[in-house]
Amino acid sequence: MDEAIPTAETSKKIEPISKDAVHHICSGQVVLDLATAIKELVENSLDSGAKLIEVKLTDHGRTCVSVSDDGCGVLEEDFEGLGLKHHTSKLRDFSDLTEVGTFGFRGEALSSLCALSELSIVTRHKCKEHGYKLVFDKNGLLKKKEACARAVGTTVFIRNLFKALPVRAKEFQRNYKKEFSKAIQVLYGYCLVSTNIRITCSNTISGKQSSQVLGTLGASSVQDNILSIFGKKSLDGLLQVEQILPEDSVLQEYGLPSDVIEKSKNNFSWECYVSSCDHSIGRSAPDRQFFYVNGRPCDPVKVSRLVNHVYHKYNAKQYPFVFLNLNLKRDCADVNVTPDKRTIFLIQESLILASLKSSLLQTWEKTLGSLTAAKLVEPNFTFKRNSSSIAKEEPPAKRQQLTPENTEINIQEDSNSLVSYRTEINEKKKNLPRLGYSTKSTTITMEINLDLIKQSLVACKAHQEINGQNLARKVKFRTKIEPNLCKDAEQELRRELTKDSFDKMEIVGQFNLGFIVARLDDDLFIVDQHATDEKYRFEKLQAETKLRTQKLIAPQRLNLAVLNETILIEHQQTFIDNGFTFKINDQGDPGNRVEVTGIPVSGNWQFGQEDIEELVFLIREGGSDDSIDCGDGIPRPSRVRQMLASRACRGAVMVGKALNDVDMRRLMTQMGQIKNPWSCPHGRPTIRHLLCLSLLPR
């Protein structure tokens, strides 16, 4: 047996890591980026009872970050422990964690910032006559203290962030604008939830004047804070979500017993605001969704997913604005999960989700419009023969227009009632089902029993089934003409009709001096002559109109989010096409580099920053929806579309105008040229399916 050869490798003894190394390793996990650094300092200010918090950045935080407040200040005997690891005034024992009401409680933030940057503090306690300037070393030890003048409160200065981590420092310097935008997004969360507290943030480029990025006014309500941060338009369509008891079906979905509500009654509540599901209000990304537990910003993945899932039932392409602050008993939430404290475990998570789902469904259901249809008890059908023969009889007292508000096809007053129709029929239409008419153009009165019509249709269908005919193949359109079925009707028309279909349609005649009746194979259609001509003119104006620009004497600076400003700069031609002109200052601060030098003018219509912000949003959406897209793909703000729609309406063929065959054919041909021929700019349907002739007996 061979003799074992001893290894020459030195034994690796397990030894403890030095305190300095541990400090640096842990510090890099607590403060990940600029946003985290600002977040920790703002939370300290809020915990101090401050009513005014000012965040000031130099060179977007690359040079210096300072957070100043008017809180209670720091006592002199606490100076030594300010920068030390796990030193805090907010927690004494682990059992206190279940009742902690402050943002911070671990005593890690200032210690970590000492390791990652040059940290100094100026503070004055309310019981002192002057303040102190404190300077700390990288280990959090106080190395300098000197008296100075200051009002009651504290200011923390961070210089050269991440200087101790070369890789992270290089990454921060390379992507500083992205990091700055992320920090502002985090600040939004604290600005919205902090009522009766004024929070401002400004940025200064070295050697230039400071510019304010955001600010609240110390308002007493969340809605006022939303107004201050996101502007007046953010309140349009904002809905308050009232808490309701979850339905039994929702409880079953989350595996909850029906008696759970009584057992958990009054255990939680919320303050919640969401935007409506209207397309003009929704957002292209979930960038304005803010969630809190007892006022603490957090990232509840399941709650966020639920809110967006429910919203997509009503608006599948966008995301809502959300402000949700859950108020729970402190022992029902665990905030000590991750270093940034944004992951929170909830004891009653399933019940909260069930309640939130039911409440959101009820809130958004209420925003869906419900239209009622006026009944046509005695409709008058007038078919025009041709342009050379126009009926001389008096027009009906009230012309009915094909709109969701006044259309009803199924008359259910009395199935045995006799309805009189005054009809002038063109004898040339030999292939229409015969109800009996003279060979000359004349006016006759027909008595029609609705029960007999129904019986005839049923008998006809039964006869066709007996003969083995597949009626389902011939019936392409099944949606009734009802206000709440407009989308279904449009989907059927989109599926069955093409651009060429309108040229192939045979003109039957004009009905009620407001509609065109046309036939394609075995299907009859009714076309609103005013609505279809209005839509054609509207799309033509959209594509061809270039608004006149009025130059401003004094350019106006725009205060936009950094992302919106970037979109504006990249799509300047779109704004020029809409009458806006700009001046770009490449050396300015992000969000404040653009000045408006000209605005569109047209008659009494006036346009401004709200229209610019809306146009930015439409560009982010891609301009794919017909409601925002003109014929050549250029988005238009809603007020520009309203102006063009008004012009199109005035020039379109009006209801009550008699049309000849040439006029009716022109309107049908135009429909084949319209990008979206199914509704007018005001939402009225332009064409609907009336009847499948295969259902009638031959």
XYZ file of C-alpha atoms in Angstrom:
698
model
C 0.000 0.000 0.000
C 1.393 3.361 -1.012
C 2.311 5.708 1.771
C 0.062 8.800 1.981
C 1.757 12.035 0.978
C 0.894 14.992 3.296
C -0.476 18.148 1.621
C 1.757 21.145 1.474
C -1.231 23.609 1.337
C -1.545 25.896 4.317
C -4.684 25.266 6.402
C -7.350 28.043 5.937
C -8.433 28.965 9.406
C -11.958 30.375 9.789
C -11.537 33.831 11.299
C -13.932 36.699 11.931
C -14.109 39.508 9.377
C -12.729 42.778 10.656
C -15.223 45.337 11.890
C -14.174 47.820 9.192
C -14.786 45.261 6.432
C -18.178 44.310 7.887
C -19.096 47.968 8.116
C -18.275 48.603 4.441
C -20.009 45.433 3.229
C -23.220 46.140 5.137
C -23.240 49.829 4.263
C -23.313 49.042 0.560
C -26.423 46.924 1.150
C -28.285 49.600 3.094
C -27.649 52.522 0.711
C -27.941 51.156 -2.802
C -28.274 54.335 -4.835
C -29.036 58.059 -4.743
C -32.739 57.412 -4.220
C -32.080 55.293 -1.121
C -29.763 57.932 0.367
C -32.367 60.676 -0.050
C -35.130 58.377 1.214
C -33.274 57.633 4.463
C -32.616 61.307 5.184
C -36.200 62.367 4.402
C -37.518 59.631 6.704
C -35.280 60.923 9.513
C -36.725 64.392 8.995
C -40.299 63.082 9.092
C -39.532 61.141 12.280
C -38.272 64.369 13.881
C -41.706 65.967 13.516
C -40.644 68.417 10.796
C -43.232 70.551 9.002
C -40.785 71.778 6.343
C -38.303 69.520 4.532
C -35.983 70.848 1.838
C -34.000 68.481 -0.380
C -31.214 70.225 -2.297
C -28.974 68.544 -4.856
C -25.881 69.867 -6.595
C -25.155 68.470 -10.046
C -28.043 66.002 -9.698
C -26.514 64.634 -6.495
C -23.077 63.904 -7.900
C -21.405 66.676 -5.921
C -23.611 67.133 -2.868
C -26.995 66.179 -1.376
C -28.473 68.036 1.578
C -31.714 67.461 3.464
C -32.811 70.225 5.823
C -35.780 70.252 8.203
C -37.346 72.255 11.037
C -37.784 69.270 13.329
C -36.846 68.969 16.984
C -33.074 68.763 16.365
C -30.532 66.526 18.119
C -29.507 66.770 21.769
C -25.804 67.405 22.403
C -25.433 64.210 24.440
C -26.556 62.186 21.382
C -23.915 63.564 18.993
C -21.425 60.718 19.573
C -23.919 58.020 18.605
C -25.318 59.695 15.493
C -22.933 57.975 13.052
C -22.474 54.663 14.868
C -23.938 51.412 13.631
C -27.193 50.288 15.245
C -27.475 53.373 17.424
C -30.996 54.796 17.423
C -33.481 56.606 19.638
C -36.466 54.822 18.085
C -36.052 51.245 19.374
C -34.752 49.688 22.560
C -35.733 45.997 22.355
C -36.824 43.549 19.658
C -40.306 43.411 21.176
C -40.670 47.130 20.398
C -40.581 46.297 16.690
C -44.262 45.268 16.642
C -45.307 48.725 17.831
C -42.760 50.889 16.026
C -44.416 53.955 14.499
C -41.378 55.649 12.943
C -39.890 55.182 9.487
C -36.443 54.247 10.787
C -35.623 51.855 13.620
C -32.384 49.986 12.807
C -29.829 52.784 13.262
C -28.072 51.957 9.978
C -28.658 54.882 7.621
C -26.272 57.577 8.895
C -23.614 54.985 9.738
C -23.769 53.602 6.178
C -23.622 57.099 4.668
C -20.519 57.817 6.734
C -18.830 54.773 5.142
C -19.906 55.683 1.592
C -19.468 59.465 1.535
C -18.280 62.552 3.396
C -21.025 63.257 5.943
C -21.554 66.342 8.069
C -24.517 67.567 10.113
C -25.664 70.972 11.298
C -28.274 70.745 14.047
C -29.894 72.715 16.823
C -32.166 71.244 19.455
C -35.212 73.226 20.484
C -33.835 73.641 23.992
C -30.528 75.177 22.815
C -29.756 78.774 21.876
C -27.362 77.888 19.045
C -26.566 74.985 16.769
C -23.561 72.749 16.146
C -21.705 71.643 13.054
C -20.643 67.999 13.277
C -18.175 66.171 11.018
C -17.876 62.355 11.021
C -15.212 59.990 9.706
C -15.824 56.892 7.568
C -16.428 54.752 10.678
C -19.108 57.084 11.981
C -16.973 58.554 14.733
C -17.407 62.250 15.550
C -14.135 63.966 14.673
C -15.137 67.634 14.786
C -17.747 69.716 16.618
C -18.110 73.470 16.535
C -20.870 75.926 17.461
C -22.717 77.731 14.702
C -25.880 79.693 14.028
C -28.956 77.803 12.924
C -32.707 77.746 13.480
C -34.181 74.758 15.310
C -33.860 71.672 13.148
C -31.255 69.589 11.314
C -29.403 69.638 7.996
C -27.472 66.599 6.753
C -24.846 67.049 4.006
C -23.609 64.159 1.842
C -20.660 64.832 -0.458
C -19.030 62.518 -2.993
C -21.515 59.681 -2.601
C -20.093 56.177 -3.174
C -16.479 57.395 -3.098
C -15.575 54.250 -1.101
C -17.074 51.952 -3.803
C -15.247 52.735 -7.085
C -17.444 50.547 -9.332
C -20.686 51.928 -7.954
C -19.311 55.474 -8.049
C -18.416 55.095 -11.731
C -21.856 53.662 -12.490
C -23.520 56.548 -10.643
C -21.514 59.159 -12.549
C -22.338 57.508 -15.889
C -26.096 57.201 -15.238
C -26.638 60.184 -12.970
C -29.721 61.455 -14.829
C -31.412 58.080 -14.560
C -30.543 57.909 -10.853
C -31.840 61.460 -10.397
C -35.181 60.564 -12.019
C -35.467 57.496 -9.807
C -34.848 59.613 -6.710
C -37.559 62.076 -7.737
C -39.995 59.183 -8.220
C -39.265 58.015 -4.665
C -39.783 61.552 -3.366
C -43.203 61.669 -5.040
C -44.314 58.911 -2.674
C -43.413 60.876 0.449
C -44.814 64.128 -0.928
C -48.249 62.593 -1.566
C -48.750 60.879 1.785
C -47.278 63.647 3.970
C -50.178 65.965 4.746
C -49.604 69.253 6.622
C -45.911 68.937 5.750
C -44.189 70.985 3.065
C -41.563 69.093 1.046
C -39.494 70.703 -1.704
C -36.679 69.489 -3.917
C -34.332 71.618 -6.004
C -31.281 71.006 -8.141
C -28.333 73.288 -8.831
C -25.881 72.902 -11.675
C -22.490 74.187 -10.585
C -22.265 77.909 -11.271
C -25.928 78.273 -12.200
C -29.139 79.270 -10.475
C -31.038 76.644 -8.523
C -34.272 75.278 -10.047
C -37.122 73.652 -8.141
C -37.966 70.125 -9.275
C -41.015 69.470 -7.116
C -42.782 70.869 -4.096
C -45.887 70.592 -1.950
C -47.614 73.393 -0.048
C -48.234 71.683 3.266
C -51.838 70.891 2.336
C -54.139 69.001 4.660
C -55.381 66.466 2.107
C -53.864 63.925 -0.241
C -55.838 65.351 -3.162
C -54.216 68.753 -2.673
C -50.804 67.082 -2.641
C -51.660 65.300 -5.896
C -52.584 68.693 -7.348
C -49.281 70.229 -6.214
C -47.115 67.419 -7.591
C -48.835 66.403 -10.817
C -50.899 69.451 -11.724
C -54.590 70.251 -12.143
C -55.154 67.715 -14.893
C -54.219 64.863 -12.536
C -57.486 65.423 -10.645
C -59.590 64.858 -13.780
C -61.381 61.552 -13.406
C -59.874 60.897 -9.957
C -62.143 58.530 -8.000
C -62.178 57.778 -4.289
C -62.466 54.060 -3.582
C -64.826 53.395 -0.695
C -64.222 50.232 1.307
C -67.000 47.668 0.901
C -67.436 44.114 2.170
C -66.209 41.503 -0.312
C -68.803 39.392 -2.074
C -69.077 35.656 -1.348
C -67.692 34.758 -4.778
C -64.597 36.898 -4.115
C -64.152 35.355 -0.664
C -64.241 31.891 -2.245
C -61.680 33.014 -4.823
C -59.229 33.797 -2.010
C -60.177 30.713 0.032
C -61.780 32.696 2.851
C -64.755 31.496 4.947
C -67.920 33.587 4.840
C -67.656 34.458 8.557
C -64.177 35.958 8.212
C -65.689 39.435 7.798
C -67.321 39.430 11.216
C -64.200 38.077 12.910
C -61.936 40.664 11.256
C -64.304 43.630 11.306
C -62.628 47.040 11.699
C -59.132 45.497 11.609
C -58.101 47.631 8.659
C -59.187 50.606 6.581
C -57.739 52.599 3.709
C -57.578 55.896 1.910
C -57.555 55.167 -1.792
C -57.783 57.208 -4.982
C -57.660 55.811 -8.511
C -58.109 57.330 -11.950
C -61.121 56.420 -14.049
C -60.801 53.867 -16.841
C -61.271 56.509 -19.546
C -58.587 56.273 -22.240
C -57.696 59.968 -22.055
C -56.849 59.624 -18.354
C -55.017 56.275 -18.231
C -51.227 56.039 -18.435
C -48.981 53.985 -20.685
C -46.936 52.681 -17.737
C -47.570 52.056 -14.005
C -45.321 54.986 -13.074
C -47.853 56.793 -10.884
C -48.894 54.056 -8.507
C -48.151 54.689 -4.841
C -48.809 52.153 -2.079
C -48.426 52.587 1.681
C -48.961 50.683 4.905
C -49.658 53.040 7.810
C -48.175 55.881 5.762
C -44.963 53.969 4.946
C -44.203 53.724 1.184
C -43.903 50.104 0.103
C -44.007 47.757 -2.898
C -46.844 45.245 -2.302
C -46.547 43.074 -5.412
C -49.859 41.245 -4.982
C -51.819 44.437 -4.338
C -50.264 46.173 -7.335
C -50.940 43.179 -9.572
C -54.575 43.026 -8.412
C -55.243 46.723 -9.049
C -53.855 46.574 -12.582
C -55.622 43.291 -13.335
C -59.015 44.721 -12.363
C -58.315 47.956 -14.276
C -57.486 46.003 -17.434
C -61.019 44.604 -17.454
C -62.142 48.123 -18.399
C -59.038 49.511 -20.136
C -56.735 46.798 -21.441
C -54.060 49.073 -22.902
C -53.249 51.437 -20.032
C -52.563 51.709 -16.311
C -54.337 53.753 -13.641
C -53.066 56.356 -11.224
C -53.214 54.770 -7.756
C -52.835 56.127 -4.248
C -53.533 53.469 -1.604
C -52.705 53.907 2.071
C -53.626 50.853 4.164
C -54.217 51.564 7.835
C -53.612 48.463 9.963
C -52.917 47.608 13.551
C -49.162 47.791 13.876
C -48.878 44.185 15.046
C -50.605 43.032 11.824
C -47.688 44.089 9.586
C -44.010 43.093 9.530
C -41.838 45.886 8.123
C -38.486 44.341 9.088
C -38.099 42.220 5.935
C -35.613 43.953 3.618
C -32.967 46.663 4.191
C -35.008 49.298 2.345
C -38.152 48.385 4.370
C -40.316 48.492 1.215
C -41.341 44.831 1.448
C -44.001 44.338 4.118
C -45.711 41.123 5.203
C -49.407 41.389 6.133
C -51.313 38.981 8.375
C -54.697 39.586 6.686
C -53.390 39.864 3.144
C -56.064 37.642 1.556
C -58.931 39.544 3.193
C -57.404 42.877 2.177
C -57.079 41.687 -1.417
C -60.681 40.418 -1.459
C -62.030 43.695 -0.065
C -59.924 45.747 -2.458
C -61.036 43.734 -5.489
C -64.750 44.129 -4.661
C -64.312 47.845 -3.987
C -62.400 48.487 -7.205
C -64.929 46.561 -9.294
C -67.758 48.619 -7.835
C -65.864 51.906 -8.317
C -64.952 51.340 -11.957
C -68.334 49.807 -12.815
C -69.971 53.098 -11.822
C -67.892 54.990 -14.381
C -69.269 52.974 -17.277
C -71.964 55.013 -19.016
C -75.492 53.597 -19.214
C -77.551 54.993 -22.062
C -81.322 54.719 -22.431
C -83.129 54.355 -25.734
C -86.152 56.433 -26.672
C -89.007 54.350 -28.048
C -90.239 54.741 -31.590
C -93.893 53.842 -31.369
C -94.870 55.100 -34.818
C -91.817 55.239 -37.065
C -92.262 56.639 -40.577
C -90.349 54.896 -43.399
C -89.898 57.066 -46.510
C -87.963 55.490 -49.417
C -86.871 57.949 -52.120
C -87.340 56.804 -55.658
C -84.524 58.867 -57.232
C -83.369 62.453 -57.641
C -86.032 63.241 -60.247
C -88.903 62.291 -57.987
C -88.955 63.757 -54.478
C -91.923 63.194 -52.196
C -94.002 66.335 -51.807
C -95.559 65.242 -48.553
C -94.826 67.085 -45.326
C -91.775 65.793 -43.441
C -92.361 64.070 -40.111
C -92.600 66.382 -37.144
C -89.415 64.923 -35.666
C -86.622 63.253 -37.646
C -85.078 60.318 -35.831
C -81.298 60.058 -36.001
C -79.416 56.780 -35.595
C -77.791 57.372 -32.227
C -77.624 55.244 -29.069
C -79.860 57.779 -27.329
C -82.894 57.436 -29.589
C -82.635 54.109 -31.404
C -84.698 51.061 -30.605
C -85.453 48.402 -33.173
C -87.499 45.940 -31.118
C -90.939 47.433 -30.353
C -92.435 45.715 -27.334
C -95.350 47.973 -26.459
C -98.100 45.592 -27.522
C -97.417 42.606 -29.711
C -100.884 42.803 -31.219
C -100.865 46.520 -31.935
C -101.082 47.620 -35.559
C -98.412 50.009 -36.726
C -98.989 52.192 -39.778
C -96.129 52.863 -42.148
C -96.149 55.524 -44.797
C -93.902 54.188 -47.549
C -92.852 55.257 -51.017
C -91.157 52.360 -52.788
C -88.972 52.267 -55.854
C -90.467 49.698 -58.258
C -86.993 48.955 -59.627
C -85.971 47.052 -56.477
C -87.486 43.796 -57.739
C -85.235 41.559 -55.681
C -86.430 42.829 -52.297
C -88.882 40.695 -50.300
C -92.379 41.595 -51.459
C -94.764 43.029 -48.893
C -97.155 44.118 -51.641
C -96.893 47.379 -53.563
C -98.184 48.943 -56.744
C -96.140 49.095 -59.958
C -96.154 52.868 -59.818
C -94.487 55.177 -57.373
C -97.193 55.862 -54.837
C -97.896 56.234 -51.159
C -99.709 53.361 -49.471
C -100.673 52.440 -45.931
C -99.871 48.941 -44.676
C -101.130 47.298 -41.508
C -98.539 44.983 -40.036
C -99.201 42.596 -37.166
C -96.001 42.122 -35.196
C -97.050 38.701 -33.910
C -97.535 37.482 -37.468
C -94.070 38.715 -38.407
C -92.528 36.833 -35.486
C -94.494 33.683 -36.348
C -93.413 33.972 -39.963
C -89.753 34.270 -39.015
C -89.982 31.286 -36.666
C -91.729 29.217 -39.331
C -89.164 30.248 -41.921
C -86.295 29.259 -39.681
C -87.881 25.918 -38.903
C -88.469 25.313 -42.606
C -84.845 26.056 -43.440
C -83.601 23.731 -40.709
C -85.862 20.973 -41.984
C -84.461 21.411 -45.471
C -80.957 21.039 -44.063
C -79.833 24.586 -44.767
C -77.160 25.866 -42.446
C -78.682 29.182 -41.474
C -75.840 29.997 -39.106
C -73.464 30.401 -42.030
C -75.684 33.002 -43.658
C -76.351 35.048 -40.522
C -73.142 37.046 -40.093
C -74.477 39.805 -37.832
C -76.189 38.928 -34.558
C -75.770 42.023 -32.392
C -78.909 44.050 -31.734
C -78.967 47.829 -32.157
C -78.795 48.762 -28.491
C -76.778 51.454 -26.678
C -74.812 49.032 -24.515
C -73.865 46.827 -27.491
C -72.116 49.449 -29.626
C -68.683 47.848 -29.191
C -70.013 44.403 -30.119
C -71.704 45.847 -33.213
C -68.471 47.560 -34.288
C -66.492 44.354 -33.829
C -68.921 42.503 -36.097
C -68.695 45.201 -38.745
C -64.895 45.205 -38.584
C -64.852 41.445 -38.947
C -67.282 41.152 -41.853
C -66.755 44.352 -43.855
C -63.682 45.541 -45.747
C -62.890 48.817 -47.468
C -64.199 47.361 -50.729
C -67.507 46.343 -49.154
C -68.868 49.893 -49.272
C -68.339 50.176 -53.053
C -70.114 46.845 -53.530
C -73.173 47.892 -51.527
C -76.356 48.492 -53.519
C -78.225 51.678 -52.644
C -81.829 50.857 -51.708
C -82.913 54.383 -50.885
C -83.056 57.182 -48.347
C -84.952 56.681 -45.102
C -86.545 59.494 -43.117
C -84.375 62.109 -44.911
C -81.527 61.199 -42.561
C -80.349 57.700 -43.382
C -79.231 55.622 -46.346
C -80.445 52.030 -46.637
C -77.961 49.826 -48.480
C -77.711 46.144 -49.318
C -74.715 43.813 -49.519
C -75.645 40.282 -50.577
C -78.364 39.184 -48.117
C -77.703 41.904 -45.536
C -79.385 45.290 -45.179
C -77.505 48.189 -43.565
C -78.567 51.629 -42.395
C -76.098 54.532 -42.675
C -76.373 57.890 -40.883
C -75.775 60.393 -43.703
C -74.655 63.215 -41.401
C -72.405 61.112 -39.146
C -70.563 59.384 -41.995
C -69.942 62.610 -43.915
C -68.806 64.289 -40.701
C -66.291 61.506 -40.023
C -64.898 61.705 -43.557
C -64.433 65.477 -43.284
C -62.944 65.130 -39.795
C -60.249 62.686 -40.892
C -59.486 64.869 -43.911
C -59.085 67.929 -41.669
C -56.953 65.917 -39.238
C -54.544 64.929 -41.988
C -54.360 68.242 -43.841
C -54.776 70.979 -41.220
C -51.645 72.757 -40.065
C -52.398 75.210 -37.291
C -51.115 78.768 -37.496
C -48.463 79.590 -34.902
C -48.538 82.787 -32.865
C -45.076 83.736 -31.624
C -44.824 84.741 -27.977
C -43.224 88.043 -26.976
C -41.695 86.390 -23.915
C -40.945 82.625 -24.133
C -42.534 80.523 -21.389
C -40.449 77.915 -19.578
C -42.023 74.476 -19.290
C -41.785 72.518 -16.046
C -41.977 68.912 -17.246
C -40.915 65.567 -15.883
C -37.537 64.524 -17.303
C -39.063 61.668 -19.343
C -41.743 63.939 -20.826
C -39.138 66.549 -21.719
C -37.091 63.926 -23.544
C -40.134 62.837 -25.562
C -40.878 66.453 -26.478
C -37.338 67.043 -27.711
C -37.279 63.826 -29.755
C -40.659 64.543 -31.418
C -40.399 68.267 -32.116
C -41.896 67.900 -35.602
C -45.125 66.511 -34.152
C -45.467 69.594 -31.960
C -44.656 71.882 -34.902
C -47.423 70.177 -36.912
C -49.764 71.076 -34.054
C -48.627 74.723 -33.987
C -46.162 74.645 -31.055
C -42.575 75.875 -31.363
C -39.826 75.578 -28.741
C -36.386 76.685 -27.769
C -34.147 74.004 -26.238
C -31.477 74.961 -23.685
C -29.011 72.050 -23.708
C -27.210 73.414 -20.659
C -30.340 73.656 -18.532
C -31.534 71.308 -15.816
C -33.506 68.225 -16.893
C -37.186 69.073 -16.751
C -36.539 72.794 -17.267
C -34.667 72.939 -20.574
C -37.620 73.721 -22.841
C -39.146 77.153 -23.474
C -42.312 77.663 -25.529
C -41.765 80.305 -28.207
C -45.019 79.898 -30.150
C -48.506 78.481 -29.616
C -51.243 77.495 -32.085
C -54.149 79.879 -32.614
C -57.409 79.375 -34.457
C -60.350 81.730 -34.017
C -61.406 81.765 -30.370
C -59.527 78.563 -29.525
C -56.546 79.001 -27.183
C -53.925 76.353 -26.406
C -51.255 76.023 -23.724
C -49.189 73.734 -21.499
C -52.040 71.307 -20.788
C -52.263 70.569 -24.506
C -48.481 70.040 -24.657
C -48.612 67.589 -21.742
C -51.477 65.705 -23.371
C -49.606 65.524 -26.664
C -46.580 64.085 -24.862
C -48.831 61.421 -23.376
C -50.324 60.586 -26.770
C -46.860 60.191 -28.271
C -45.933 57.816 -25.471
C -49.051 55.831 -26.353
C -47.842 55.543 -29.910
C -50.751 57.381 -31.544
C -52.376 54.069 -32.491
C -55.904 54.717 -31.319
C -58.330 56.309 -33.746
C -59.445 58.780 -31.104
C -55.975 60.343 -31.014
C -54.615 59.570 -34.450
C -55.285 61.586 -37.558
C -55.227 60.072 -41.000
C -51.463 60.301 -41.498
C -50.456 59.092 -38.016
C -49.901 62.501 -36.352
C -51.385 62.654 -32.822
C -53.604 65.631 -31.994
C -54.511 66.992 -28.527
C -58.149 66.512 -27.571
C -59.016 70.212 -27.869
C -57.564 70.333 -31.393
C -59.690 67.305 -32.253
C -62.740 69.050 -30.775
C -62.087 72.102 -32.915
C -61.701 70.033 -36.083
C -64.763 67.948 -35.216
C -66.797 71.141 -34.874
C -65.673 72.285 -38.318
C -66.423 68.886 -39.826
C -69.896 68.866 -38.294
C -70.794 72.268 -39.755
C -69.758 71.249 -43.262
C -71.299 67.761 -43.333
C -74.567 66.730 -45.013
C -77.348 67.562 -42.556
C -80.298 65.451 -41.464
C -83.402 66.464 -43.423
C -81.564 66.943 -46.715
C -82.938 64.891 -49.615
C -80.194 62.973 -51.426
C -80.146 61.633 -54.970
C -78.445 58.434 -56.081
C -75.180 60.256 -56.845
C -75.080 61.853 -53.378
C -75.771 58.560 -51.637
C -73.159 56.722 -53.705
C -70.593 59.434 -52.900
C -71.179 58.987 -49.164
C -70.861 55.190 -49.430
C -67.627 55.531 -51.424
C -66.246 57.910 -48.765
C -66.840 55.291 -46.083
C -64.387 53.014 -47.849
C -61.752 55.752 -47.581
C -62.178 56.413 -43.863
C -59.680 54.848 -41.483
C -62.361 54.099 -38.894
C -65.791 54.373 -40.543
C -67.823 52.943 -37.658
C -68.468 56.086 -35.608
C -68.340 59.873 -35.968
C -65.920 62.121 -33.979
C -68.603 62.576 -31.302
C -69.103 58.837 -30.860
C -72.372 58.344 -32.783
C -72.539 55.182 -34.911
C -72.320 55.765 -38.659
C -73.529 52.352 -39.858
C -75.469 49.477 -38.358
C -76.739 46.148 -39.651
C -80.534 46.032 -39.969
C -81.611 42.652 -41.240
C -80.440 39.433 -42.842
C -82.804 38.776 -45.762
C -82.147 35.040 -45.501
C -84.401 35.035 -42.462
C -87.411 36.090 -44.519
C -89.567 33.640 -46.514
C -88.937 33.674 -50.264
